[in-house]
Coordinates of N, CA and C in Angstrom, one line a residue:
M1 N 127.5 83.8 24.2 CA 126.6 82.9 24.9 C 126.7 82.8 26.4
Q2 N 128.3 82.8 27.0 CA 128.5 83.0 28.1 C 128.2 84.2 28.7
T3 N 128.0 85.3 28.0 CA 127.7 86.5 28.8 C 126.0 86.7 28.9
Q4 N 125.5 85.9 28.1 CA 123.9 86.0 28.3 C 123.7 85.4 29.9
T5 N 122.7 85.9 30.6 CA 122.3 85.6 31.7 C 120.8 84.8 31.3
S6 N 120.6 84.0 32.2 CA 119.2 83.4 32.1 C 118.2 84.3 32.8
G7 N 116.8 84.3 32.5 CA 116.0 85.0 32.9 C 115.3 84.3 34.1
R8 N 115.9 83.1 34.5 CA 115.2 82.6 35.9 C 115.4 83.4 37.0
G9 N 116.4 84.0 37.1 CA 116.7 84.8 38.5 C 116.0 86.0 38.3
A10 N 115.7 86.6 37.3 CA 114.8 87.7 37.2 C 113.1 87.2 37.7
R11 N 112.9 86.1 36.9 CA 111.5 85.5 37.3 C 111.5 85.3 38.7
A12 N 112.4 84.5 39.0 CA 112.5 84.3 40.8 C 112.4 85.3 41.8
R13 N 113.2 86.6 41.3 CA 113.1 87.8 42.2 C 111.8 88.5 41.9
A14 N 111.1 88.2 40.7 CA 109.7 89.2 40.5 C 108.8 88.4 41.4
A15 N 108.7 87.0 41.3 CA 107.8 86.0 42.0 C 107.7 86.5 43.6
H16 N 109.1 86.4 44.2 CA 109.5 86.8 45.8 C 109.0 88.3 46.0
W17 N 109.0 89.0 45.0 CA 108.6 90.3 45.3 C 107.1 90.6 45.2
A18 N 106.5 89.8 44.2 CA 105.1 90.0 44.3 C 104.3 89.1 45.7
L19 N 104.9 88.0 45.8 CA 104.4 87.4 47.4 C 104.8 88.2 48.4
R20 N 106.0 88.9 48.6 CA 106.4 89.6 49.6 C 107.0 90.8 49.1
P21 N 106.2 92.1 49.0 CA 106.5 93.3 48.3 C 107.4 94.0 49.4
V22 N 108.3 94.6 49.2 CA 109.1 95.6 50.0 C 108.4 96.8 50.2
P23 N 108.5 97.4 51.7 CA 107.5 98.4 51.7 C 108.2 99.6 51.3
L24 N 108.3 100.0 50.2 CA 109.0 101.2 49.4 C 108.0 101.7 48.7
V25 N 107.1 102.7 49.3 CA 106.2 103.7 48.7 C 106.7 104.9 48.8
A26 N 106.7 105.8 47.6 CA 106.9 107.0 47.8 C 105.9 107.8 48.5
P27 N 106.1 108.8 49.2 CA 105.2 109.7 49.8 C 104.2 110.4 49.0
R28 N 103.1 110.6 49.4 CA 102.2 111.2 48.6 C 102.8 112.7 48.2
G29 N 102.6 113.0 47.0 CA 103.0 114.3 46.8 C 104.4 114.3 45.7
M30 N 104.8 113.3 45.7 CA 106.1 113.1 45.3 C 105.7 112.9 43.6
S31 N 106.7 113.3 42.9 CA 106.5 113.2 41.2 C 106.3 112.0 40.7
P32 N 105.5 111.5 39.6 CA 105.3 110.5 39.3 C 106.6 109.6 38.9
V33 N 107.6 110.4 38.3 CA 109.2 109.9 38.4 C 109.6 109.2 39.4
V34 N 109.5 110.0 40.5 CA 110.0 109.4 41.8 C 109.4 108.0 42.2
Q35 N 108.0 108.1 42.1 CA 107.1 106.8 42.4 C 107.5 106.0 41.6
L36 N 107.9 105.9 40.5 CA 108.1 105.0 39.5 C 109.7 104.3 39.9
T37 N 110.8 105.3 40.4 CA 111.9 104.9 40.7 C 111.6 104.1 41.8
A38 N 110.9 104.6 42.9 CA 110.5 103.7 44.1 C 110.2 102.3 43.7
L39 N 109.2 102.3 42.5 CA 108.8 100.8 42.4 C 109.9 99.7 41.5
V40 N 110.6 100.7 40.9 CA 111.8 100.0 40.2 C 112.7 99.4 41.2
L41 N 113.1 100.1 42.4 CA 113.9 99.8 43.4 C 113.3 98.5 44.3
A42 N 112.1 98.7 44.2 CA 111.1 97.6 45.2 C 111.3 96.4 44.7
A43 N 111.2 96.4 43.4 CA 111.2 95.0 42.5 C 112.8 94.3 42.8
H44 N 113.8 95.3 42.9 CA 115.2 94.9 43.0 C 115.5 94.9 44.5
T45 N 114.4 94.8 45.4 CA 114.9 94.9 46.7 C 114.5 93.6 47.6
S46 N 115.5 93.2 48.5 CA 115.2 92.0 49.2 C 115.9 92.1 50.6
D47 N 115.1 91.9 51.5 CA 115.9 92.0 52.9 C 116.2 93.4 53.1
S48 N 115.7 94.3 52.9 CA 115.9 95.8 52.9 C 117.3 96.0 52.4
V49 N 117.7 95.5 51.5 CA 119.0 95.8 50.6 C 118.4 95.3 49.4
G50 N 119.4 96.2 48.3 CA 119.0 95.9 46.9 C 120.3 96.3 46.0
S51 N 120.3 95.8 44.8 CA 121.3 96.4 43.9 C 120.8 96.0 42.5
A52 N 121.2 96.8 41.6 CA 121.0 96.7 40.2 C 121.8 97.3 39.2
D53 N 122.2 97.0 38.0 CA 122.9 97.8 37.1 C 122.2 99.2 37.0
L54 N 123.3 100.1 36.8 CA 122.6 101.6 36.5 C 122.0 101.7 35.3
D55 N 122.4 101.0 34.3 CA 121.5 101.1 33.0 C 120.5 100.2 32.9
V56 N 120.3 99.4 33.8 CA 118.9 98.7 34.3 C 117.9 99.7 34.7
L57 N 118.5 100.2 35.8 CA 117.5 101.1 36.5 C 117.1 102.4 35.7
A58 N 117.9 102.7 35.0 CA 117.9 103.9 33.9 C 116.6 103.4 33.0
R59 N 117.0 102.2 32.4 CA 116.1 101.9 31.2 C 114.4 101.9 31.8
L60 N 114.6 101.0 33.0 CA 113.3 100.6 33.8 C 112.6 101.9 33.9
G61 N 113.1 102.9 34.7 CA 112.7 104.2 34.9 C 112.4 105.2 33.8
G62 N 113.2 105.1 32.7 CA 112.8 105.9 31.6 C 113.8 107.2 31.9
Q63 N 114.9 107.1 32.6 CA 115.6 108.3 32.7 C 117.2 108.0 32.3
S64 N 118.1 109.1 32.4 CA 119.4 109.0 32.1 C 120.0 108.4 33.4
P65 N 121.1 107.9 33.3 CA 121.9 107.3 34.4 C 122.2 108.5 35.7
Q66 N 122.1 109.8 35.1 CA 122.8 110.9 36.0 C 121.3 111.2 36.8
Q67 N 120.2 111.4 35.9 CA 118.9 111.3 36.7 C 118.4 110.4 37.3
V68 N 118.9 108.9 37.5 CA 118.8 108.0 38.5 C 119.6 108.3 39.6
E69 N 120.8 108.9 39.7 CA 121.4 109.2 40.7 C 120.7 110.3 41.3
D70 N 120.2 111.3 41.0 CA 119.4 112.4 41.6 C 118.3 112.0 42.2
L71 N 117.6 111.2 41.4 CA 116.4 110.6 42.0 C 116.4 110.0 43.4
L72 N 117.7 108.9 43.3 CA 118.2 108.1 44.5 C 118.5 109.5 45.7
D73 N 119.4 110.4 45.4 CA 119.3 111.3 46.4 C 118.0 111.8 47.1
Q74 N 117.0 112.1 46.2 CA 115.8 112.6 46.4 C 115.0 111.5 47.6
L75 N 115.0 110.1 47.2 CA 114.5 109.3 48.0 C 115.2 109.0 49.5
V76 N 116.5 109.4 49.4 CA 117.3 109.3 50.5 C 116.8 110.6 51.4
R77 N 116.8 111.8 50.9 CA 116.3 112.8 51.6 C 114.8 112.9 52.0
C78 N 114.0 112.2 51.5 CA 112.5 111.8 51.9 C 112.5 110.6 52.8
R79 N 113.8 109.9 53.1 CA 113.9 108.8 54.1 C 113.4 107.4 53.6
L80 N 113.2 107.5 52.3 CA 112.6 106.2 51.7 C 113.8 105.1 51.7
L81 N 115.0 105.6 51.6 CA 116.0 104.9 51.4 C 117.1 105.5 52.5
A82 N 117.8 104.6 53.1 CA 118.7 104.8 54.2 C 120.0 105.3 53.7
A83 N 120.3 104.7 52.5 CA 121.9 105.3 51.8 C 121.9 104.4 50.2
W84 N 122.6 104.9 49.5 CA 122.7 104.2 48.3 C 124.2 104.4 48.0
H85 N 124.9 103.5 46.9 CA 126.4 103.8 46.5 C 126.3 103.0 45.1
H86 N 127.1 104.1 44.4 CA 127.4 103.8 42.9 C 128.8 102.7 42.9
L87 N 128.6 101.4 42.7 CA 129.8 100.8 42.4 C 130.4 100.7 41.1
R88 N 131.2 101.8 41.1 CA 131.7 102.2 39.5 C 132.4 101.1 38.9
E89 N 133.3 100.0 39.6 CA 133.8 99.0 39.0 C 132.9 98.1 38.4
H90 N 131.7 98.1 38.6 CA 130.8 97.3 38.2 C 129.6 97.9 37.5
D91 N 129.6 99.1 37.6 CA 128.5 100.3 37.2 C 127.2 99.5 37.8
E92 N 127.1 99.6 39.0 CA 126.0 99.0 39.9 C 125.7 99.8 40.7
I93 N 124.4 100.0 41.1 CA 123.9 100.7 42.4 C 123.6 99.7 43.1
S94 N 123.7 100.1 44.5 CA 123.2 99.3 46.0 C 122.6 100.3 46.9
W95 N 121.8 99.9 47.4 CA 121.1 100.7 48.3 C 120.4 99.8 49.7
R96 N 120.2 100.5 50.6 CA 119.4 99.8 51.7 C 118.2 100.8 52.2
L97 N 117.3 99.8 52.7 CA 116.3 100.8 53.2 C 116.4 101.1 55.0
P98 N 115.7 102.1 55.3 CA 116.0 102.5 56.7 C 115.2 101.3 57.4
E99 N 115.8 101.3 58.6 CA 115.3 100.1 59.7 C 113.9 100.2 59.8
R100 N 113.2 99.0 60.0 CA 111.9 99.2 60.1 C 111.0 100.2 60.8
D101 N 111.6 100.3 62.0 CA 111.1 101.1 63.1 C 111.0 102.7 62.5
T102 N 112.1 103.0 61.9 CA 112.5 104.1 61.2 C 111.3 104.4 60.1
L103 N 111.1 103.4 59.5 CA 110.2 103.4 58.2 C 109.0 103.8 58.7
S104 N 108.3 103.0 59.8 CA 107.0 103.2 60.1 C 106.9 104.5 60.9
S105 N 107.6 105.1 61.4 CA 107.4 106.3 62.2 C 107.6 107.4 61.0
A106 N 108.3 107.1 59.9 CA 108.1 108.3 59.2 C 107.1 108.3 58.2
T107 N 106.5 106.9 58.2 CA 105.1 106.8 57.6 C 103.8 107.0 58.3
P108 N 103.2 108.1 58.3 CA 102.0 108.3 59.1 C 101.0 107.4 59.0
G109 N 100.0 107.0 60.0 CA 99.0 106.0 59.3 C 99.4 104.5 59.2
R110 N 100.4 104.2 59.4 CA 100.8 102.7 59.3 C 101.3 102.2 60.7

């Protein structure tokens, strides 16, 4: 019972994200799996940083943990993420978004 977590935190994070979505939109032409990964990350991002268990990211995106890491690399290459790190002691992934001015200059039309 002590290892179970309440759904309250997840619901609060989802409500916050619904009211103030993070500008994490994959560029046009990216594969659907990259777009889904960007959406999953956006749901776990607040104030330009985010983190989640690797297994959660893999399950929500329908990918293996290794595939999630490859997709995160793609998101860094297309400058949607500034960086990401695998915290192996907790099997957690953390990431941060680029600076706002970098993000708007990389996204034409905004």
